[in-house]
XYZ file of N, CA and C in Angstrom:
681
model
N 14.689 12.596 -25.873
C 13.306 12.342 -26.283
C 13.011 10.843 -26.382
N 14.008 10.068 -26.858
C 13.801 8.616 -26.932
C 13.642 8.034 -25.529
N 14.437 8.531 -24.587
C 14.341 8.043 -23.207
C 12.985 8.389 -22.616
N 12.504 9.573 -22.891
C 11.188 9.975 -22.384
C 10.085 9.119 -22.998
N 10.243 8.803 -24.280
C 9.228 7.985 -24.952
C 9.168 6.576 -24.375
N 10.306 6.086 -23.876
C 10.354 4.733 -23.327
C 9.961 4.679 -21.851
N 9.982 5.822 -21.175
C 9.692 5.846 -19.741
C 8.209 5.597 -19.484
N 7.936 4.823 -18.451
C 6.538 4.580 -18.099
C 5.914 5.826 -17.484
N 6.708 6.548 -16.682
C 6.216 7.746 -16.014
C 7.225 8.884 -16.169
N 6.699 10.097 -16.216
C 7.531 11.298 -16.138
C 7.015 12.107 -14.951
N 7.908 12.399 -14.023
C 7.524 13.055 -12.777
C 7.974 14.512 -12.799
N 7.052 15.415 -12.531
C 7.388 16.827 -12.366
C 7.534 17.078 -10.871
N 8.733 17.454 -10.459
C 9.086 17.544 -9.046
C 9.012 19.001 -8.586
N 8.069 19.298 -7.684
C 7.908 20.635 -7.122
C 8.440 20.625 -5.689
N 9.607 21.220 -5.508
C 10.283 21.131 -4.218
C 9.741 22.157 -3.216
N 10.176 22.022 -1.979
C 9.688 22.871 -0.909
C 10.386 24.215 -0.843
N 10.032 24.986 0.184
C 10.484 26.368 0.296
C 11.977 26.487 0.553
N 12.554 25.556 1.294
C 13.946 25.699 1.707
C 14.930 25.006 0.775
N 14.474 24.466 -0.329
C 15.360 23.685 -1.185
C 15.490 24.240 -2.589
N 16.183 23.495 -3.414
C 16.267 23.753 -4.850
C 16.519 22.406 -5.526
N 16.927 22.435 -6.775
C 17.017 21.177 -7.529
C 18.307 20.403 -7.251
N 19.218 20.956 -6.447
C 20.482 20.276 -6.163
C 20.299 19.148 -5.153
N 21.151 18.135 -5.282
C 21.233 17.028 -4.327
C 19.878 16.364 -4.092
N 19.210 16.009 -5.156
C 17.886 15.384 -5.061
C 17.915 13.921 -5.489
N 19.103 13.335 -5.595
C 19.183 11.975 -6.125
C 18.411 10.974 -5.271
N 18.511 11.087 -3.945
C 17.792 10.160 -3.077
C 16.288 10.341 -3.191
N 15.857 11.597 -3.345
C 14.428 11.867 -3.467
C 13.860 11.346 -4.787
N 14.713 11.228 -5.795
C 14.242 10.779 -7.106
C 14.186 9.259 -7.235
N 14.935 8.556 -6.397
C 15.028 7.095 -6.545
C 13.686 6.370 -6.480
N 12.772 6.770 -5.587
C 11.480 6.060 -5.582
C 10.743 6.160 -6.910
N 11.026 7.209 -7.685
C 10.379 7.349 -8.990
C 11.178 6.647 -10.084
N 12.493 6.860 -10.103
C 13.309 6.206 -11.121
C 13.322 4.694 -10.911
N 13.180 4.269 -9.640
C 13.138 2.840 -9.357
C 11.880 2.163 -9.840
N 10.888 2.954 -10.197
C 9.636 2.401 -10.727
C 9.427 2.796 -12.183
N 10.522 3.003 -12.898
C 10.427 3.229 -14.340
C 10.138 4.651 -14.747
N 10.422 5.613 -13.882
C 10.110 6.999 -14.212
C 11.326 7.853 -14.499
N 11.094 8.943 -15.183
C 12.074 10.009 -15.340
C 11.583 11.193 -14.514
N 12.497 11.949 -13.922
C 12.132 13.059 -13.051
C 12.673 14.365 -13.628
N 11.791 15.359 -13.723
C 12.204 16.696 -14.123
C 12.340 17.557 -12.874
N 13.549 18.017 -12.616
C 13.830 18.916 -11.504
C 14.030 20.323 -12.053
N 13.446 21.297 -11.395
C 13.630 22.679 -11.818
C 13.525 23.570 -10.590
N 13.962 24.808 -10.729
C 13.834 25.782 -9.650
C 12.826 26.853 -10.033
N 11.954 27.173 -9.088
C 11.078 28.324 -9.290
C 11.946 29.584 -9.405
N 11.376 30.640 -9.932
C 12.131 31.899 -9.973
C 12.473 32.341 -8.544
N 13.715 32.775 -8.376
C 14.180 33.175 -7.056
C 14.794 32.051 -6.250
N 14.830 30.840 -6.820
C 15.417 29.679 -6.132
C 16.614 29.180 -6.928
N 17.595 28.600 -6.200
C 18.766 28.076 -6.872
C 19.459 29.161 -7.677
N 19.750 28.884 -8.946
C 20.384 29.877 -9.802
C 19.388 30.532 -10.754
N 18.103 30.412 -10.440
C 17.064 31.021 -11.267
C 16.743 32.406 -10.715
N 16.933 33.466 -11.487
C 16.684 34.817 -10.970
C 15.195 35.107 -10.832
N 14.905 36.198 -10.139
C 13.522 36.628 -9.992
C 13.076 36.635 -8.550
N 11.841 37.053 -8.341
C 11.254 37.137 -6.999
C 10.083 36.178 -6.902
N 10.118 35.244 -5.954
C 9.043 34.255 -5.853
C 7.836 34.771 -5.083
N 6.671 34.394 -5.532
C 5.418 34.553 -4.790
C 4.450 33.522 -5.342
N 3.266 33.441 -4.775
C 2.332 32.394 -5.186
C 2.015 32.464 -6.675
N 1.747 33.663 -7.180
C 1.386 33.804 -8.586
C 2.538 33.391 -9.500
N 3.762 33.787 -9.148
C 4.900 33.470 -10.012
C 5.250 31.986 -9.961
N 5.120 31.360 -8.781
C 5.392 29.933 -8.689
C 4.384 29.126 -9.507
N 3.127 29.556 -9.475
C 2.119 28.870 -10.283
C 2.386 29.074 -11.771
N 2.830 30.270 -12.133
C 3.167 30.537 -13.530
C 4.326 29.655 -13.984
N 5.328 29.492 -13.114
C 6.458 28.629 -13.435
C 5.999 27.180 -13.621
N 5.070 26.739 -12.784
C 4.557 25.371 -12.892
C 3.840 25.161 -14.221
N 3.059 26.136 -14.635
C 2.357 26.028 -15.924
C 3.347 25.988 -17.080
N 4.416 26.791 -16.974
C 5.440 26.789 -18.016
C 6.110 25.421 -18.118
N 6.377 24.809 -16.977
C 6.990 23.488 -16.980
C 6.061 22.475 -17.627
N 4.784 22.517 -17.287
C 3.808 21.596 -17.884
C 3.771 21.765 -19.407
N 3.748 23.004 -19.863
C 3.725 23.269 -21.300
C 4.980 22.728 -21.967
N 6.123 22.922 -21.315
C 7.382 22.428 -21.876
C 7.356 20.912 -22.011
N 6.893 20.229 -20.969
C 6.899 18.756 -20.985
C 5.913 18.208 -22.008
N 4.721 18.777 -22.052
C 3.674 18.223 -22.917
C 3.786 18.694 -24.359
N 4.141 19.951 -24.565
C 4.191 20.493 -25.925
C 5.576 20.328 -26.554
N 6.611 20.836 -25.863
C 7.952 20.806 -26.442
C 8.557 19.407 -26.444
N 8.301 18.645 -25.386
C 8.882 17.298 -25.299
C 7.895 16.199 -25.669
N 6.639 16.529 -25.859
C 5.661 15.585 -26.396
C 5.235 14.467 -25.467
N 5.327 14.677 -24.157
C 4.910 13.637 -23.210
C 3.411 13.783 -22.949
N 2.619 12.724 -23.137
C 1.171 12.828 -22.902
C 0.852 12.995 -21.426
N -0.215 13.726 -21.151
C -0.616 13.995 -19.770
C -0.849 12.718 -18.986
N -1.309 11.666 -19.639
C -1.646 10.415 -18.966
C -0.430 9.684 -18.417
N 0.797 10.147 -18.760
C 2.018 9.519 -18.247
C 2.782 10.432 -17.298
N 2.166 11.559 -16.937
C 2.863 12.536 -16.098
C 2.319 12.506 -14.674
N 3.228 12.401 -13.712
C 2.879 12.475 -12.295
C 3.345 13.815 -11.742
N 2.512 14.441 -10.938
C 2.895 15.665 -10.250
C 3.247 15.314 -8.812
N 4.455 15.703 -8.393
C 4.891 15.463 -7.028
C 5.234 16.785 -6.364
N 4.651 17.014 -5.185
C 4.936 18.234 -4.454
C 5.244 17.949 -3.003
N 6.334 18.537 -2.499
C 6.682 18.395 -1.092
C 6.537 19.745 -0.403
N 5.919 19.743 0.768
C 5.778 20.949 1.577
C 5.156 22.072 0.751
N 5.841 23.204 0.589
C 5.301 24.304 -0.212
C 5.011 23.855 -1.640
N 5.853 22.971 -2.167
C 5.632 22.455 -3.510
C 4.333 21.692 -3.646
N 3.816 21.186 -2.515
C 2.512 20.535 -2.554
C 1.408 21.510 -2.912
N 1.552 22.764 -2.446
C 0.584 23.784 -2.826
C 0.631 24.078 -4.312
N 1.847 24.101 -4.867
C 2.017 24.329 -6.300
C 1.450 23.155 -7.098
N 1.808 21.939 -6.702
C 1.355 20.750 -7.427
C -0.158 20.587 -7.366
N -0.749 20.867 -6.210
C -2.199 20.750 -6.078
C -2.903 21.787 -6.938
N -2.405 23.022 -6.911
C -3.018 24.067 -7.731
C -2.940 23.752 -9.205
N -1.777 23.271 -9.671
C -1.627 22.926 -11.082
C -2.512 21.745 -11.444
N -2.565 20.741 -10.590
C -3.404 19.576 -10.858
C -4.871 19.959 -10.987
N -5.338 20.844 -10.108
C -6.732 21.292 -10.170
C -7.018 21.987 -11.496
N -6.101 22.840 -11.935
C -6.281 23.545 -13.205
C -6.324 22.566 -14.379
N -5.426 21.601 -14.360
C -5.354 20.642 -15.458
C -6.596 19.762 -15.511
N -7.070 19.335 -14.348
C -8.273 18.496 -14.313
C -9.490 19.272 -14.810
N -9.589 20.534 -14.419
C -10.694 21.366 -14.897
C -10.627 21.548 -16.413
N -9.419 21.596 -16.954
C -9.240 21.799 -18.391
C -9.415 20.515 -19.192
N -9.600 19.383 -18.504
C -9.792 18.116 -19.194
C -8.507 17.430 -19.595
N -7.375 17.852 -19.009
C -6.079 17.218 -19.289
C -5.430 16.788 -17.979
N -6.071 15.903 -17.230
C -5.543 15.534 -15.907
C -4.232 14.771 -16.012
N -3.340 14.949 -15.044
C -2.125 14.132 -14.999
C -2.467 12.715 -14.575
N -1.488 11.828 -14.628
C -1.719 10.438 -14.229
C -1.981 10.320 -12.735
N -1.395 11.219 -11.947
C -1.590 11.149 -10.503
C -0.955 12.344 -9.813
N -1.381 12.566 -8.572
C -0.852 13.636 -7.731
C -0.317 13.011 -6.447
N 0.974 13.228 -6.181
C 1.615 12.705 -4.979
C 2.070 13.879 -4.122
N 1.629 13.897 -2.865
C 1.923 15.004 -1.962
C 2.643 14.481 -0.730
N 3.720 15.161 -0.349
C 4.487 14.751 0.818
C 4.695 15.946 1.749
N 4.285 15.765 3.005
C 4.519 16.778 4.043
C 3.972 18.139 3.645
N 2.782 18.158 3.066
C 2.205 19.422 2.630
C 1.004 19.801 3.490
N 0.345 20.906 3.162
C -0.633 21.534 4.049
C -1.982 21.739 3.371
N -2.966 22.077 4.203
C -4.279 22.461 3.694
C -4.233 23.848 3.074
N -3.532 24.752 3.728
C -3.283 26.097 3.206
C -2.138 26.706 4.002
N -1.457 27.644 3.386
C -0.351 28.298 4.079
C -0.867 29.142 5.251
N -2.071 29.680 5.096
C -2.641 30.476 6.188
C -2.975 29.603 7.392
N -3.389 28.349 7.180
C -3.638 27.433 8.299
C -2.355 27.209 9.100
N -1.258 26.952 8.386
C 0.013 26.696 9.052
C 0.516 27.959 9.750
N 0.399 29.095 9.079
C 0.850 30.342 9.680
C 0.077 30.702 10.938
N -1.227 30.490 10.927
C -2.041 30.786 12.103
C -1.707 29.860 13.254
N -1.342 28.619 12.932
C -0.961 27.663 13.973
C 0.378 28.047 14.612
N 1.335 28.451 13.789
C 2.667 28.754 14.301
C 2.738 30.124 14.971
N 1.904 31.042 14.535
C 1.916 32.393 15.102
C 0.497 32.803 15.509
N -0.058 32.150 16.520
C -1.466 32.374 16.886
C -1.753 33.790 17.382
N -0.724 34.524 17.767
C -0.934 35.874 18.290
C -0.939 36.938 17.173
N -0.709 36.507 15.934
C -0.692 37.441 14.812
C -1.915 37.234 13.914
N -2.412 38.292 13.271
C -3.558 38.156 12.344
C -3.108 37.620 10.986
N -2.589 36.402 10.991
C -1.967 35.840 9.791
C -2.937 35.792 8.620
N -4.163 35.367 8.872
C -5.131 35.210 7.774
C -5.448 36.540 7.096
N -5.254 37.628 7.806
C -5.553 38.939 7.250
C -4.368 39.538 6.496
N -3.162 39.232 6.939
C -1.992 39.902 6.363
C -1.163 39.014 5.441
N -1.450 37.713 5.364
C -0.660 36.820 4.521
C -1.040 37.020 3.058
N -0.043 37.329 2.247
C -0.301 37.589 0.825
C -0.397 36.283 0.032
N 0.557 35.386 0.251
C 0.563 34.098 -0.444
C -0.128 33.057 0.434
N -1.245 32.522 -0.024
C -2.063 31.632 0.813
C -2.007 30.167 0.390
N -1.764 29.909 -0.874
C -1.762 28.533 -1.387
C -2.937 27.736 -0.795
N -4.158 28.075 -1.150
C -5.340 27.435 -0.556
C -5.633 26.055 -1.162
N -4.760 25.118 -0.924
C -4.902 23.779 -1.513
C -6.221 23.119 -1.139
N -6.691 23.369 0.080
C -7.931 22.743 0.546
C -9.126 23.179 -0.304
N -9.038 24.348 -0.919
C -10.106 24.817 -1.794
C -9.962 24.274 -3.210
N -8.766 23.866 -3.576
C -8.506 23.427 -4.943
C -8.553 21.909 -5.112
N -8.225 21.175 -4.067
C -8.131 19.724 -4.230
C -9.471 19.054 -4.561
N -10.649 19.630 -4.201
C -11.887 18.995 -4.656
C -12.023 18.957 -6.176
N -11.267 19.798 -6.886
C -11.323 19.827 -8.346
C -10.421 18.777 -8.984
N -9.583 18.146 -8.177
C -8.622 17.169 -8.707
C -9.335 15.835 -8.954
N -9.285 15.368 -10.189
C -9.972 14.126 -10.562
C -9.011 12.963 -10.798
N -7.705 13.213 -10.742
C -6.741 12.132 -10.916
C -6.493 11.438 -9.576
N -5.877 10.261 -9.574
C -5.559 9.564 -8.310
C -4.650 10.410 -7.423
N -4.871 10.303 -6.100
C -4.145 11.117 -5.123
C -3.501 10.224 -4.071
N -2.218 10.488 -3.790
C -1.503 9.866 -2.682
C -0.921 10.964 -1.804
N -1.191 10.894 -0.498
C -0.589 11.809 0.464
C 0.250 11.026 1.462
N 1.438 11.544 1.756
C 2.339 10.935 2.720
C 2.746 11.999 3.732
N 2.658 11.657 5.022
C 2.946 12.668 6.048
C 3.476 11.999 7.307
N 4.410 12.672 7.958
C 4.958 12.173 9.207
C 4.146 12.648 10.405
N 3.878 11.742 11.322
C 3.084 12.096 12.490
C 3.846 13.009 13.453
N 5.179 13.079 13.307
C 5.981 13.939 14.171
C 6.364 15.251 13.493
N 5.675 15.566 12.414
C 5.959 16.804 11.687
C 5.594 18.001 12.561
N 6.584 18.854 12.859
C 6.348 20.043 13.672
C 6.241 21.295 12.809
N 6.648 21.214 11.569
C 6.564 22.363 10.669
C 5.169 22.444 10.048
N 4.692 21.311 9.545
C 3.312 21.211 9.046
C 2.646 20.071 9.814
N 1.995 20.366 10.935
C 1.349 19.302 11.714
C 0.406 18.466 10.865
N 0.354 17.194 11.171
C -0.382 16.251 10.334
C -1.870 16.575 10.241
N -2.405 17.320 11.205
C -3.832 17.661 11.152
C -4.166 18.485 9.905
N -3.204 19.269 9.424
C -3.455 20.061 8.230
C -3.382 19.195 6.972
N -2.573 18.157 7.008
C -2.542 17.208 5.896
C -3.857 16.432 5.836
N -4.355 16.042 6.992
C -5.629 15.309 7.033
C -6.788 16.199 6.587
N -6.727 17.464 6.929
C -7.769 18.399 6.483
C -7.792 18.470 4.963
N -6.618 18.521 4.352
C -6.518 18.535 2.892
C -7.059 17.241 2.306
N -6.679 16.125 2.899
C -7.109 14.819 2.406
C -8.626 14.672 2.483
N -9.223 15.146 3.563
C -10.676 15.064 3.733
C -11.400 15.840 2.644
N -10.805 16.944 2.190
C -11.452 17.779 1.178
C -11.392 17.172 -0.217
N -10.507 16.215 -0.430
C -10.371 15.591 -1.747
C -11.509 14.589 -1.986
N -11.836 14.377 -3.251
C -12.834 13.368 -3.604
C -12.348 11.985 -3.176
N -13.269 11.132 -2.782
C -12.891 9.799 -2.311
C -12.259 8.950 -3.402
N -12.692 9.174 -4.647
C -12.178 8.383 -5.761
C -11.841 9.296 -6.933
N -10.893 8.861 -7.730
C -10.559 9.578 -8.956
C -11.613 9.294 -10.016
N -11.524 9.990 -11.130
C -12.454 9.754 -12.231
C -12.342 8.328 -12.767
N -11.173 7.708 -12.585
C -10.965 6.336 -13.045
C -11.276 5.302 -11.961
N -11.778 5.760 -10.802
C -12.196 4.852 -9.752
C -11.143 4.488 -8.728
N -9.979 5.162 -8.748
C -8.913 4.873 -7.793
C -9.189 5.610 -6.479
N -9.184 4.881 -5.372
C -9.425 5.491 -4.067
C -8.227 6.344 -3.648
N -8.504 7.486 -3.053
C -7.416 8.311 -2.525
C -6.734 7.559 -1.383
N -5.452 7.856 -1.172
C -4.659 7.130 -0.187
C -3.900 8.116 0.700
N -3.980 7.898 2.024
C -3.223 8.696 2.991
C -2.318 7.762 3.776
N -1.013 8.032 3.726
C -0.045 7.215 4.450
C 0.579 8.067 5.545
N 0.335 7.710 6.803
C 0.937 8.428 7.930
C 2.079 7.592 8.486
N 3.204 8.252 8.731
C 4.402 7.574 9.207
C 4.647 7.967 10.657
N 4.545 7.011 11.545
C 4.533 7.267 12.993
C 5.818 7.910 13.491
N 6.960 7.532 12.947
C 8.242 7.988 13.475
C 8.871 9.112 12.646
N 8.177 9.628 11.657
C 8.759 10.617 10.755
C 8.285 12.029 11.079
N 9.179 13.004 10.792
C 8.848 14.406 10.910
C 8.665 15.023 9.536
N 9.073 16.286 9.412
C 8.843 16.994 8.154
C 9.875 16.630 7.092
N 11.126 16.515 7.484
C 12.204 16.336 6.515
C 12.904 14.982 6.600
N 12.359 14.051 7.349
C 13.074 12.784 7.536
C 12.243 11.564 7.150
N 11.348 11.724 6.189
C 10.608 10.565 5.685
C 11.591 9.677 4.935
N 11.676 8.430 5.331
C 12.708 7.539 4.800
C 12.471 7.207 3.330
N 13.583 6.984 2.634
C 13.495 6.615 1.230
C 12.730 5.304 1.057
N 12.954 4.335 1.970
C 12.312 3.029 1.828
C 10.797 3.138 1.982
N 10.340 3.921 2.956
C 8.898 4.099 3.147
C 8.277 4.808 1.953
N 8.950 5.857 1.497
C 8.438 6.609 0.355
C 8.389 5.719 -0.881
N 9.452 4.949 -1.093
C 9.527 4.032 -2.237
C 8.373 3.038 -2.193
N 8.078 2.515 -1.019
C 7.017 1.523 -0.863
C 5.653 2.103 -1.243
N 5.333 3.275 -0.709
C 4.017 3.848 -0.966
C 3.873 4.331 -2.405
N 4.945 4.861 -2.969
C 4.899 5.272 -4.370
C 4.697 4.054 -5.261
N 5.408 2.972 -4.973
C 5.260 1.757 -5.767
C 3.844 1.210 -5.732
N 3.235 1.175 -4.555
C 1.856 0.700 -4.428
C 0.891 1.599 -5.192
N 1.128 2.893 -5.113
C 0.273 3.864 -5.793
C 0.356 3.689 -7.306
N 1.562 3.546 -7.837
C 1.729 3.385 -9.270
C 1.128 2.072 -9.761
N 1.238 1.032 -8.956
C 0.619 -0.239 -9.322
C -0.893 -0.094 -9.420
N -1.480 0.651 -8.497
C -2.927 0.889 -8.536
C -3.321 1.656 -9.786
N -2.531 2.653 -10.155
C -2.829 3.425 -11.364
C -2.728 2.531 -12.597
N -1.699 1.691 -12.645
C -1.550 0.771 -13.780
C -2.781 -0.112 -13.925
N -3.253 -0.629 -12.818
C -4.426 -1.506 -12.858
C -5.656 -0.757 -13.358
N -5.785 0.502 -12.953
C -6.932 1.284 -13.424
C -6.835 1.539 -14.917
N -5.601 1.772 -15.436
C -5.406 1.935 -16.871
C -5.774 0.652 -17.606
N -5.350 -0.502 -17.062
C -5.659 -1.783 -17.696
C -7.163 -2.029 -17.729
N -7.848 -1.671 -16.651
C -9.304 -1.853 -16.592
C -10.003 -0.968 -17.612
N -9.537 0.267 -17.749
C -10.128 1.173 -18.725
C -9.908 0.674 -20.149
N -8.705 0.151 -20.409
C -8.412 -0.378 -21.741
C -9.295 -1.575 -22.048
N -9.518 -2.434 -21.044
C -10.363 -3.610 -21.237
C -11.798 -3.190 -21.537
N -12.290 -2.215 -20.778
C -13.669 -1.745 -21.023
C -13.787 -1.124 -22.389
N -12.753 -0.406 -22.842
C -12.795 0.220 -24.167
C -12.839 -0.845 -25.269
N -12.102 -1.963 -25.074
C -12.109 -3.033 -26.087
C -13.441 -3.755 -26.113
N -14.097 -3.826 -24.949
C -15.384 -4.530 -24.902
C -16.504 -3.688 -25.510
């Protein structure tokens, strides 16, 4: 608890479909290198966590994690960053939208290699199937991101074959141009990167710039409050 109280940022890490919380040290460095602590967890049905995963259960797990961090560990929402990669981007976006609507927005939303909706990606990969009609879990991030009022950073590889960058851009277009605190949304496209090979150095650079922008917005708000 003392370490959390001293940390500038606490990051909730929502991993993708093919992973779990193991071997994430390299992925955490861009956050720990900028003064953050990272909470890694597995959705039900992932890693050593029992259960059956689906969209509703993953969202429920995300809400439980938020409650644990804010209520049990006492971390204020203004110091929490939501990070989602690939499928986890759908979880992070959905949770962020709910929190912003409830008036408890996180400090920021960072999305890497994620999609506009799972049905968009499924229809692209399997154009001969009625994916939009039969897909149960849709993760409609493109419908939820307009509700997000915190600062947004998206990072995507131009060579991504699993989630083509056009779906990331579709999601980005649907987001508000600025956060409630006046921070412009940011889209970083990496020319030589695919879905799973975004370099640590590039990610570290964009995360650092994003956090610096958020800090400046906090300082501006504090100055206006004193005036």
